[in-house]
GROMACS .gro file of C-alpha atoms in nm:
model
  463
    1MET     CA    1   9.068   1.396  11.512
    2LYS     CA    2   9.009   1.044  11.639
    3GLU     CA    3   9.383   0.990  11.639
    4THR     CA    4   9.432   1.307  11.844
    5GLN     CA    5   9.173   1.198  12.100
    6ARG     CA    6   9.331   0.852  12.121
    7GLN     CA    7   9.671   1.009  12.185
    8GLN     CA    8   9.530   1.227  12.463
    9HIS     CA    9   9.386   0.930  12.655
   10ALA     CA   10   9.643   0.658  12.580
   11GLY     CA   11   9.875   0.753  12.865
   12PRO     CA   12  10.251   0.699  12.910
   13GLY     CA   13  10.254   0.364  12.728
   14TRP     CA   14  10.144   0.525  12.403
   15LYS     CA   15  10.405   0.798  12.444
   16ARG     CA   16  10.680   0.537  12.485
   17ARG     CA   17  10.565   0.354  12.172
   18SER     CA   18  10.543   0.685  11.985
   19TRP     CA   19  10.898   0.780  12.076
   20GLN     CA   20  11.021   0.434  11.980
   21ARG     CA   21  10.851   0.468  11.643
   22HIS     CA   22  11.001   0.815  11.591
   23LEU     CA   23  11.348   0.687  11.680
   24ARG     CA   24  11.307   0.391  11.445
   25THR     CA   25  11.203   0.622  11.162
   26PHE     CA   26  11.486   0.864  11.236
   27GLY     CA   27  11.735   0.577  11.244
   28SER     CA   28  11.616   0.442  10.910
   29LEU     CA   29  11.621   0.779  10.733
   30THR     CA   30  11.953   0.879  10.889
   31ALA     CA   31  12.116   0.551  10.795
   32ALA     CA   32  11.995   0.595  10.437
   33GLY     CA   33  12.118   0.954  10.424
   34GLN     CA   34  12.457   0.870  10.571
   35ILE     CA   35  12.510   0.576  10.338
   36GLU     CA   36  12.404   0.786  10.038
   37SER     CA   37  12.647   1.062  10.138
   38ALA     CA   38  12.932   0.821  10.204
   39LEU     CA   39  12.881   0.647   9.870
   40SER     CA   40  12.860   0.984   9.696
   41PHE     CA   41  13.198   1.070   9.848
   42ALA     CA   42  13.333   0.738   9.726
   43THR     CA   43  13.227   0.802   9.367
   44THR     CA   44  13.365   1.157   9.382
   45ALA     CA   45  13.694   1.025   9.516
   46ALA     CA   46  13.710   0.769   9.235
   47LEU     CA   47  13.643   1.044   8.980
   48VAL     CA   48  13.917   1.262   9.128
   49ARG     CA   49  14.171   0.982   9.135
   50MET     CA   50  14.095   0.872   8.777
   51GLY     CA   51  14.051   1.208   8.609
   52GLY     CA   52  14.232   1.450   8.838
   53GLY     CA   53  14.088   1.772   8.972
   54ALA     CA   54  14.012   1.921   8.632
   55GLY     CA   55  13.862   1.605   8.482
   56ALA     CA   56  13.637   1.542   8.782
   57GLY     CA   57  13.540   1.909   8.779
   58GLU     CA   58  13.412   1.875   8.422
   59VAL     CA   59  13.175   1.595   8.528
   60LEU     CA   60  13.062   1.778   8.843
   61PHE     CA   61  13.008   2.097   8.643
   62ALA     CA   62  12.788   1.914   8.390
   63GLN     CA   63  12.582   1.764   8.671
   64ALA     CA   64  12.545   2.104   8.836
   65VAL     CA   65  12.426   2.263   8.510
   66ALA     CA   66  12.168   1.984   8.466
   67SER     CA   67  12.046   2.037   8.822
   68ILE     CA   68  12.007   2.409   8.763
   69TRP     CA   69  11.806   2.339   8.447
   70PHE     CA   70  11.555   2.125   8.636
   71LEU     CA   71  11.542   2.373   8.922
   72LEU     CA   72  11.419   2.628   8.671
   73TRP     CA   73  11.176   2.415   8.467
   74ASP     CA   74  11.055   2.128   8.685
   75PRO     CA   75  10.793   2.202   8.957
   76ARG     CA   76  10.809   2.026   9.295
   77PHE     CA   77  10.488   1.868   9.415
   78GLU     CA   78  10.598   1.703   9.742
   79ASP     CA   79  10.500   1.980   9.987
   80ALA     CA   80  10.160   2.026   9.821
   81GLN     CA   81  10.100   1.651   9.827
   82GLN     CA   82  10.177   1.625  10.198
   83ARG     CA   83   9.950   1.916  10.281
   84PHE     CA   84   9.646   1.849  10.057
   85VAL     CA   85   9.631   1.471  10.007
   86PRO     CA   86   9.549   1.396  10.376
   87ALA     CA   87   9.276   1.661  10.372
   88GLU     CA   88   9.129   1.514  10.054
   89ARG     CA   89   9.147   1.169  10.210
   90LEU     CA   90   8.910   1.277  10.489
   91ARG     CA   91   8.648   1.389  10.237
   92GLY     CA   92   8.585   1.042  10.100
   93HIS     CA   93   8.728   0.695  10.044
   94GLY     CA   94   8.996   0.696   9.776
   95ARG     CA   95   8.992   1.071   9.714
   96GLY     CA   96   9.335   1.116   9.871
   97THR     CA   97   9.480   0.841   9.652
   98ARG     CA   98   9.323   0.996   9.343
   99LEU     CA   99   9.477   1.336   9.418
  100TYR     CA  100   9.817   1.186   9.497
  101ILE     CA  101   9.830   0.987   9.171
  102ARG     CA  102   9.711   1.289   8.973
  103LEU     CA  103   9.989   1.506   9.116
  104LEU     CA  104  10.244   1.228   9.066
  105ARG     CA  105  10.147   1.199   8.699
  106LEU     CA  106  10.176   1.575   8.660
  107ASP     CA  107  10.522   1.556   8.817
  108VAL     CA  108  10.629   1.282   8.573
  109ALA     CA  109  10.487   1.473   8.275
  110ALA     CA  110  10.664   1.793   8.379
  111GLY     CA  111  10.989   1.601   8.420
  112VAL     CA  112  10.961   1.445   8.073
  113LEU     CA  113  10.894   1.784   7.912
  114ALA     CA  114  11.182   1.947   8.099
  115THR     CA  115  11.413   1.661   7.997
  116MET     CA  116  11.317   1.690   7.631
  117ALA     CA  117  11.370   2.065   7.639
  118GLY     CA  118  11.707   2.017   7.811
  119VAL     CA  119  11.824   1.768   7.548
  120VAL     CA  120  11.723   2.009   7.272
  121ALA     CA  121  11.911   2.291   7.448
  122VAL     CA  122  12.227   2.080   7.474
  123MET     CA  123  12.207   1.985   7.107
  124ALA     CA  124  12.153   2.348   7.011
  125ALA     CA  125  12.451   2.456   7.223
  126SER     CA  126  12.666   2.192   7.053
  127ALA     CA  127  12.549   2.296   6.705
  128THR     CA  128  12.636   2.661   6.772
  129GLY     CA  129  12.978   2.576   6.915
  130TRP     CA  130  12.904   2.674   7.277
  131VAL     CA  131  12.966   2.315   7.391
  132SER     CA  132  13.264   2.118   7.262
  133GLY     CA  133  13.243   1.759   7.141
  134ASP     CA  134  13.371   1.607   7.466
  135ARG     CA  135  13.146   1.819   7.682
  136PHE     CA  136  12.841   1.743   7.466
  137TRP     CA  137  12.813   1.386   7.595
  138LEU     CA  138  12.880   1.496   7.953
  139PHE     CA  139  12.599   1.752   7.944
  140LEU     CA  140  12.360   1.522   7.754
  141LEU     CA  141  12.398   1.229   7.995
  142ALA     CA  142  12.386   1.455   8.301
  143MET     CA  143  12.060   1.604   8.168
  144LEU     CA  144  11.905   1.259   8.116
  145ALA     CA  145  12.011   1.139   8.462
  146ALA     CA  146  11.867   1.445   8.635
  147GLY     CA  147  11.543   1.412   8.437
  148ALA     CA  148  11.503   1.046   8.533
  149ALA     CA  149  11.521   1.139   8.901
  150THR     CA  150  11.261   1.418   8.896
  151PRO     CA  151  10.963   1.216   9.037
  152SER     CA  152  11.163   1.098   9.341
  153GLY     CA  153  11.034   1.384   9.557
  154SER     CA  154  10.671   1.292   9.492
  155ALA     CA  155  10.753   0.928   9.562
  156SER     CA  156  10.908   1.019   9.898
  157SER     CA  157  10.602   1.223   9.993
  158GLY     CA  158  10.387   0.917   9.928
  159PHE     CA  159  10.574   0.726  10.198
  160ALA     CA  160  10.527   1.022  10.436
  161ILE     CA  161  10.152   1.035  10.365
  162ALA     CA  162  10.123   0.662  10.434
  163ASP     CA  163  10.336   0.692  10.753
  164GLN     CA  164  10.596   0.458  10.600
  165LEU     CA  165  10.910   0.674  10.625
  166ALA     CA  166  11.101   0.393  10.794
  167ARG     CA  167  11.035   0.172  10.492
  168LEU     CA  168  11.146   0.456  10.263
  169GLY     CA  169  11.480   0.470  10.444
  170ALA     CA  170  11.536   0.097  10.393
  171ILE     CA  171  11.454   0.118  10.021
  172ARG     CA  172  11.679   0.419   9.971
  173LEU     CA  173  11.966   0.242  10.146
  174VAL     CA  174  11.943  -0.063   9.919
  175LEU     CA  175  11.912   0.151   9.606
  176ALA     CA  176  12.212   0.360   9.710
  177VAL     CA  177  12.436   0.056   9.756
  178VAL     CA  178  12.329  -0.104   9.428
  179GLY     CA  179  12.361   0.227   9.240
  180CYS     CA  180  12.707   0.301   9.378
  181LEU     CA  181  12.842  -0.045   9.295
  182GLY     CA  182  12.703  -0.021   8.942
  183THR     CA  183  12.834   0.328   8.867
  184LEU     CA  184  13.177   0.257   9.015
  185ALA     CA  185  13.211  -0.061   8.809
  186VAL     CA  186  13.124   0.124   8.489
  187LEU     CA  187  13.352   0.416   8.586
  188LEU     CA  188  13.650   0.181   8.619
  189VAL     CA  189  13.577   0.025   8.279
  190ALA     CA  190  13.449   0.315   8.065
  191GLY     CA  191  13.564   0.632   8.243
  192PRO     CA  192  13.356   0.947   8.306
  193ILE     CA  193  13.126   0.902   8.004
  194GLY     CA  194  13.040   0.550   8.113
  195TYR     CA  195  12.992   0.672   8.471
  196LEU     CA  196  12.732   0.927   8.362
  197ALA     CA  197  12.560   0.669   8.141
  198ALA     CA  198  12.537   0.440   8.444
  199THR     CA  199  12.381   0.720   8.650
  200VAL     CA  200  12.103   0.746   8.389
  201VAL     CA  201  12.022   0.376   8.420
  202MET     CA  202  12.042   0.379   8.801
  203ALA     CA  203  11.818   0.688   8.821
  204LEU     CA  204  11.553   0.518   8.608
  205VAL     CA  205  11.565   0.205   8.824
  206SER     CA  206  11.548   0.401   9.151
  207THR     CA  207  11.259   0.618   9.032
  208SER     CA  208  11.062   0.316   8.912
  209VAL     CA  209  11.107   0.131   9.241
  210LEU     CA  210  11.022   0.433   9.456
  211THR     CA  211  10.715   0.548   9.263
  212THR     CA  212  10.570   0.197   9.236
  213SER     CA  213  10.614   0.131   9.606
  214ALA     CA  214  10.484   0.477   9.703
  215CYS     CA  215  10.163   0.431   9.503
  216ARG     CA  216  10.108   0.095   9.669
  217ARG     CA  217  10.156   0.241  10.019
  218VAL     CA  218   9.922   0.533   9.950
  219ARG     CA  219   9.653   0.294   9.823
  220GLU     CA  220   9.687   0.088  10.141
  221ALA     CA  221   9.655   0.399  10.359
  222CYS     CA  222   9.391   0.595  10.166
  223GLY     CA  223   9.205   0.330   9.966
  224SER     CA  224   9.175   0.261   9.595
  225PRO     CA  225   9.153   0.574   9.379
  226ALA     CA  226   8.805   0.722   9.370
  227VAL     CA  227   8.627   0.711   9.035
  228GLY     CA  228   8.498   1.020   8.858
  229PRO     CA  229   8.614   1.374   8.787
  230ALA     CA  230   8.714   1.600   9.075
  231ALA     CA  231   8.831   1.959   9.094
  232MET     CA  232   9.165   2.045   9.248
  233PRO     CA  233   9.140   2.146   9.617
  234ILE     CA  234   9.101   2.518   9.682
  235GLY     CA  235   9.435   2.685   9.745
  236LEU     CA  236   9.645   2.403   9.601
  237VAL     CA  237   9.780   2.592   9.301
  238PRO     CA  238   9.902   2.902   9.492
  239PHE     CA  239  10.056   2.678   9.759
  240LEU     CA  240  10.219   2.463   9.492
  241VAL     CA  241  10.371   2.763   9.316
  242LYS     CA  242  10.522   2.909   9.634
  243SER     CA  243  10.643   2.581   9.785
  244SER     CA  244  10.787   2.465   9.453
  245ALA     CA  245  10.971   2.793   9.408
  246ALA     CA  246  11.106   2.769   9.764
  247GLY     CA  247  11.232   2.416   9.701
  248SER     CA  248  11.398   2.525   9.378
  249VAL     CA  249  11.568   2.821   9.544
  250SER     CA  250  11.691   2.601   9.830
  251LEU     CA  251  11.853   2.354   9.591
  252ALA     CA  252  11.975   2.628   9.358
  253SER     CA  253  12.172   2.798   9.635
  254ASP     CA  254  12.396   2.489   9.658
  255THR     CA  255  12.397   2.384   9.293
  256GLY     CA  256  12.436   2.742   9.176
  257ILE     CA  257  12.760   2.769   9.373
  258SER     CA  258  12.909   2.481   9.170
  259VAL     CA  259  12.792   2.633   8.842
  260LEU     CA  260  12.919   2.981   8.930
  261ALA     CA  261  13.248   2.838   9.059
  262GLY     CA  262  13.294   2.656   8.728
  263LEU     CA  263  13.226   2.973   8.530
  264LEU     CA  264  13.444   3.204   8.743
  265GLY     CA  265  13.716   2.976   8.879
  266GLY     CA  266  13.727   2.677   8.646
  267PRO     CA  267  13.671   2.306   8.709
  268THR     CA  268  13.947   2.286   8.972
  269LEU     CA  269  13.758   2.525   9.202
  270VAL     CA  270  13.444   2.315   9.154
  271THR     CA  271  13.634   2.005   9.266
  272TYR     CA  272  13.791   2.185   9.564
  273LEU     CA  273  13.454   2.311   9.688
  274ARG     CA  274  13.296   1.969   9.641
  275ILE     CA  275  13.573   1.796   9.837
  276ALA     CA  276  13.583   2.056  10.116
  277SER     CA  277  13.207   2.053  10.160
  278ALA     CA  278  13.187   1.673  10.188
  279PRO     CA  279  13.211   1.653  10.572
  280GLY     CA  280  12.951   1.930  10.607
  281ARG     CA  281  12.715   1.750  10.370
  282LEU     CA  282  12.759   1.436  10.578
  283PHE     CA  283  12.647   1.623  10.890
  284SER     CA  284  12.353   1.778  10.703
  285SER     CA  285  12.236   1.437  10.585
  286PHE     CA  286  12.248   1.318  10.947
  287VAL     CA  287  12.013   1.588  11.079
  288SER     CA  288  11.782   1.636  10.779
  289PRO     CA  289  11.539   1.356  10.884
  290VAL     CA  290  11.449   1.568  11.186
  291ALA     CA  291  11.277   1.820  10.957
  292THR     CA  292  11.084   1.541  10.784
  293GLN     CA  293  10.951   1.418  11.118
  294LEU     CA  294  10.877   1.768  11.250
  295TYR     CA  295  10.650   1.865  10.961
  296PRO     CA  296  10.331   1.686  11.076
  297ARG     CA  297  10.385   1.783  11.442
  298LEU     CA  298  10.423   2.154  11.360
  299ALA     CA  299  10.132   2.147  11.113
  300GLN     CA  300   9.897   1.991  11.367
  301ALA     CA  301  10.004   2.220  11.652
  302GLY     CA  302   9.971   2.527  11.429
  303ALA     CA  303   9.624   2.424  11.307
  304GLU     CA  304   9.510   2.384  11.668
  305GLY     CA  305   9.654   2.724  11.762
  306ARG     CA  306   9.902   2.576  12.009
  307ARG     CA  307  10.180   2.834  11.994
  308ALA     CA  308  10.363   2.690  12.295
  309ALA     CA  309  10.386   2.350  12.128
  310VAL     CA  310  10.533   2.497  11.809
  311VAL     CA  311  10.790   2.702  12.000
  312ARG     CA  312  10.874   2.412  12.230
  313ASP     CA  313  10.940   2.166  11.946
  314THR     CA  314  11.153   2.410  11.748
  315LEU     CA  315  11.363   2.522  12.047
  316ARG     CA  316  11.418   2.165  12.162
  317CYS     CA  317  11.528   2.078  11.809
  318SER     CA  318  11.773   2.371  11.804
  319ALA     CA  319  11.916   2.277  12.144
  320LEU     CA  320  11.965   1.911  12.050
  321ILE     CA  321  12.103   1.961  11.698
  322GLY     CA  322  12.309   2.260  11.810
  323SER     CA  323  12.480   2.050  12.078
  324ILE     CA  324  12.548   1.774  11.828
  325GLY     CA  325  12.688   2.035  11.588
  326VAL     CA  326  12.938   2.164  11.845
  327ILE     CA  327  13.057   1.809  11.910
  328ALA     CA  328  13.086   1.747  11.535
  329VAL     CA  329  13.307   2.055  11.485
  330VAL     CA  330  13.532   1.956  11.777
  331ILE     CA  331  13.572   1.602  11.640
  332ALA     CA  332  13.620   1.717  11.280
  333THR     CA  333  13.901   1.963  11.355
  334PRO     CA  334  14.179   1.705  11.406
  335LEU     CA  335  14.035   1.433  11.182
  336VAL     CA  336  13.944   1.611  10.858
  337GLY     CA  337  14.302   1.641  10.732
  338PRO     CA  338  14.388   1.270  10.764
  339LEU     CA  339  14.050   1.173  10.618
  340LEU     CA  340  14.094   1.394  10.312
  341THR     CA  341  14.439   1.247  10.260
  342LEU     CA  342  14.305   0.892  10.291
  343VAL     CA  343  14.006   0.941  10.060
  344TYR     CA  344  14.124   1.191   9.798
  345GLY     CA  345  14.503   1.193   9.820
  346HIS     CA  346  14.780   1.387   9.992
  347GLU     CA  347  14.753   1.685   9.754
  348TYR     CA  348  14.410   1.773   9.896
  349VAL     CA  349  14.512   1.799  10.264
  350MET     CA  350  14.540   2.176  10.211
  351LEU     CA  351  14.158   2.186  10.209
  352SER     CA  352  14.128   2.066  10.570
  353THR     CA  353  14.077   2.415  10.719
  354THR     CA  354  13.819   2.495  10.452
  355ALA     CA  355  13.637   2.172  10.532
  356VAL     CA  356  13.627   2.245  10.907
  357VAL     CA  357  13.485   2.592  10.843
  358LEU     CA  358  13.216   2.442  10.621
  359VAL     CA  359  13.134   2.184  10.890
  360ALA     CA  360  13.079   2.473  11.131
  361GLY     CA  361  12.845   2.630  10.876
  362ALA     CA  362  12.654   2.303  10.840
  363ALA     CA  363  12.624   2.286  11.219
  364LEU     CA  364  12.473   2.636  11.227
  365ARG     CA  365  12.228   2.545  10.953
  366GLY     CA  366  12.140   2.223  11.132
  367GLY     CA  367  12.054   2.417  11.448
  368VAL     CA  368  11.759   2.568  11.260
  369VAL     CA  369  11.674   2.264  11.047
  370TRP     CA  370  11.310   2.327  11.140
  371GLY     CA  371  11.325   2.629  10.908
  372LYS     CA  372  11.274   2.388  10.615
  373VAL     CA  373  10.925   2.297  10.731
  374LEU     CA  374  10.800   2.563  10.974
  375PRO     CA  375  10.666   2.816  10.717
  376PRO     CA  376  10.478   2.564  10.499
  377ALA     CA  377  10.354   2.375  10.807
  378LEU     CA  378  10.195   2.695  10.937
  379GLY     CA  379  10.062   2.788  10.590
  380PHE     CA  380  10.325   3.048  10.489
  381PRO     CA  381  10.536   2.894  10.210
  382GLY     CA  382  10.603   3.242  10.071
  383VAL     CA  383  10.802   3.333  10.383
  384ARG     CA  384  11.046   3.049  10.324
  385LEU     CA  385  11.070   3.145   9.956
  386ALA     CA  386  11.164   3.504  10.041
  387PHE     CA  387  11.412   3.401  10.310
  388LEU     CA  388  11.589   3.144  10.095
  389THR     CA  389  11.604   3.381   9.797
  390VAL     CA  390  11.786   3.646   9.998
  391GLU     CA  391  12.018   3.389  10.157
  392GLY     CA  392  12.103   3.225   9.823
  393LEU     CA  393  12.172   3.555   9.649
  394CYS     CA  394  12.403   3.660   9.932
  395GLN     CA  395  12.602   3.336   9.907
  396LEU     CA  396  12.640   3.372   9.532
  397GLY     CA  397  12.745   3.732   9.586
  398VAL     CA  398  13.016   3.621   9.829
  399LEU     CA  399  13.148   3.373   9.573
  400VAL     CA  400  13.159   3.640   9.302
  401GLY     CA  401  13.342   3.874   9.538
  402VAL     CA  402  13.611   3.629   9.649
  403THR     CA  403  13.684   3.512   9.295
  404GLN     CA  404  13.740   3.873   9.189
  405ILE     CA  405  13.969   3.960   9.482
  406TRP     CA  406  14.173   3.645   9.548
  407ALA     CA  407  14.362   3.415   9.312
  408GLY     CA  408  14.423   3.042   9.343
  409ALA     CA  409  14.150   2.781   9.380
  410SER     CA  410  14.247   2.675   9.734
  411LEU     CA  411  14.259   3.033   9.866
  412VAL     CA  412  13.929   3.120   9.697
  413ALA     CA  413  13.766   2.812   9.851
  414LEU     CA  414  13.891   2.902  10.202
  415THR     CA  415  13.779   3.264  10.176
  416PHE     CA  416  13.439   3.160  10.047
  417ALA     CA  417  13.403   2.917  10.338
  418TRP     CA  418  13.460   3.195  10.594
  419GLY     CA  419  13.220   3.428  10.414
  420SER     CA  420  12.958   3.154  10.398
  421LEU     CA  421  12.999   3.089  10.772
  422GLY     CA  422  12.931   3.456  10.846
  423LEU     CA  423  12.619   3.453  10.630
  424LEU     CA  424  12.491   3.136  10.799
  425ALA     CA  425  12.539   3.297  11.141
  426LEU     CA  426  12.315   3.584  11.030
  427SER     CA  427  12.073   3.335  10.875
  428THR     CA  428  12.043   3.145  11.204
  429VAL     CA  429  11.944   3.463  11.386
  430GLY     CA  430  11.701   3.541  11.106
  431TRP     CA  431  11.521   3.206  11.143
  432PHE     CA  432  11.455   3.274  11.510
  433VAL     CA  433  11.306   3.609  11.408
  434VAL     CA  434  11.088   3.422  11.157
  435LEU     CA  435  10.982   3.180  11.433
  436TRP     CA  436  10.864   3.470  11.650
  437PHE     CA  437  10.691   3.637  11.355
  438LEU     CA  438  10.501   3.328  11.241
  439THR     CA  439  10.390   3.219  11.588
  440ARG     CA  440  10.288   3.555  11.733
  441THR     CA  441   9.935   3.530  11.587
  442LEU     CA  442   9.878   3.190  11.748
  443PRO     CA  443   9.732   3.167  12.102
  444GLY     CA  444   9.996   3.202  12.370
  445ALA     CA  445   9.892   2.894  12.565
  446ASP     CA  446   9.787   2.542  12.479
  447THR     CA  447   9.414   2.590  12.516
  448PRO     CA  448   9.153   2.329  12.416
  449ALA     CA  449   9.092   2.348  12.045
  450SER     CA  450   8.758   2.468  11.915
  451PRO     CA  451   8.558   2.251  11.672
  452ARG     CA  452   8.679   2.464  11.385
  453GLN     CA  453   9.042   2.423  11.497
  454MET     CA  454   8.993   2.049  11.537
  455LYS     CA  455   8.865   2.030  11.178
  456ALA     CA  456   9.171   2.223  11.058
  457SER     CA  457   9.389   1.985  11.258
  458ALA     CA  458   9.228   1.687  11.092
  459ASP     CA  459   9.289   1.841  10.751
  460SER     CA  460   9.662   1.871  10.824
  461SER     CA  461   9.725   1.575  11.055
  462CYS     CA  462   9.902   1.375  10.787
  463ALA     CA  463  10.062   1.672  10.614
   0.00000   0.00000   0.00000
């Protein structure tokens, strides 16, 4: 509340400094995301060139199966941490730190249990003959690498709670460069098995660095952990269940496509979809920091009942990202073909049209990037869960349909891209309907907040 009052009386100078800080944070997170995406493309290209489409598809399929396993069995604590830790912080010195560390430990414990269960499942599948000898090591190492990375979401939320997202971007960038150099070196020496073994080591290093630094930043912002037993905040468990399920569904809609493509179309289709979606993923990584920065703004405006502020921020975001998306599609149309040839080889230039269509889909999704954070920021994580479930099921249904009707991996990939673009167009319209639905109960004008609203704002100001 004191921060809100200070912002109201600071004048234009504070606003300039605030925008500079937002731009600095956006630049740091975007740079990290772009470098991570570019290095991911580099490792994929190296896999394709060394093992061919089918060999690389085997590795990508194993990683997708491991991701699906952890989507099913590992809860996600980051949204709950960002919503409840700041509120707990206001109730006493060190209470926010205590809650954050407790949730982080729960996240680590859940990840360890899910990893152990995944390893047992892989061994059982190998013993029963479902997984061949070569695939056994691929699945085992992919499972261990995914398990080592499970606490990274909670670590990232710690930087957000401490208002240190710019520092998070810098750390991620360094870890991405070091990790890529290490995995590529091992890939060249030991092949795909060595590559996956290197990803296990790099995931452990990255998780250790991020969690250690996040705990330190939260302690600096919220104080040393309070001593003594404390009950979980009221409403945390239901919120955690819904937000965790929504996060799992969001990730499963992308990972599930790779798994289903591997089952229905073989490893070559997995590789084709991964290559064709690379430019679209690059655009998505560029705009995703906007959602991270919007979360606290929307949460505070919603708690104060300022409907106009919520609508204004979301529509401005759509206008800005939508314009950038149009420019990205125009630029990508003539350049994607030569880039695919340069990075992956001449035989993959046939995927250029598919890649452009998927860039257009990423641009549509980016235009409503606020949909990632609007429902939980306003206290409705179940709305996002329902929306993403329907959207994900429809995309998987399109993939099943095109694999049954068309033959040939390149033709299936192109047809799926057009079907996905149509679904994303409907999804974009749907998010604007959700925006109207969620904001209609808020006051229509930015009126002065009541004491009760100001207290709610304070509870969510760092969410």
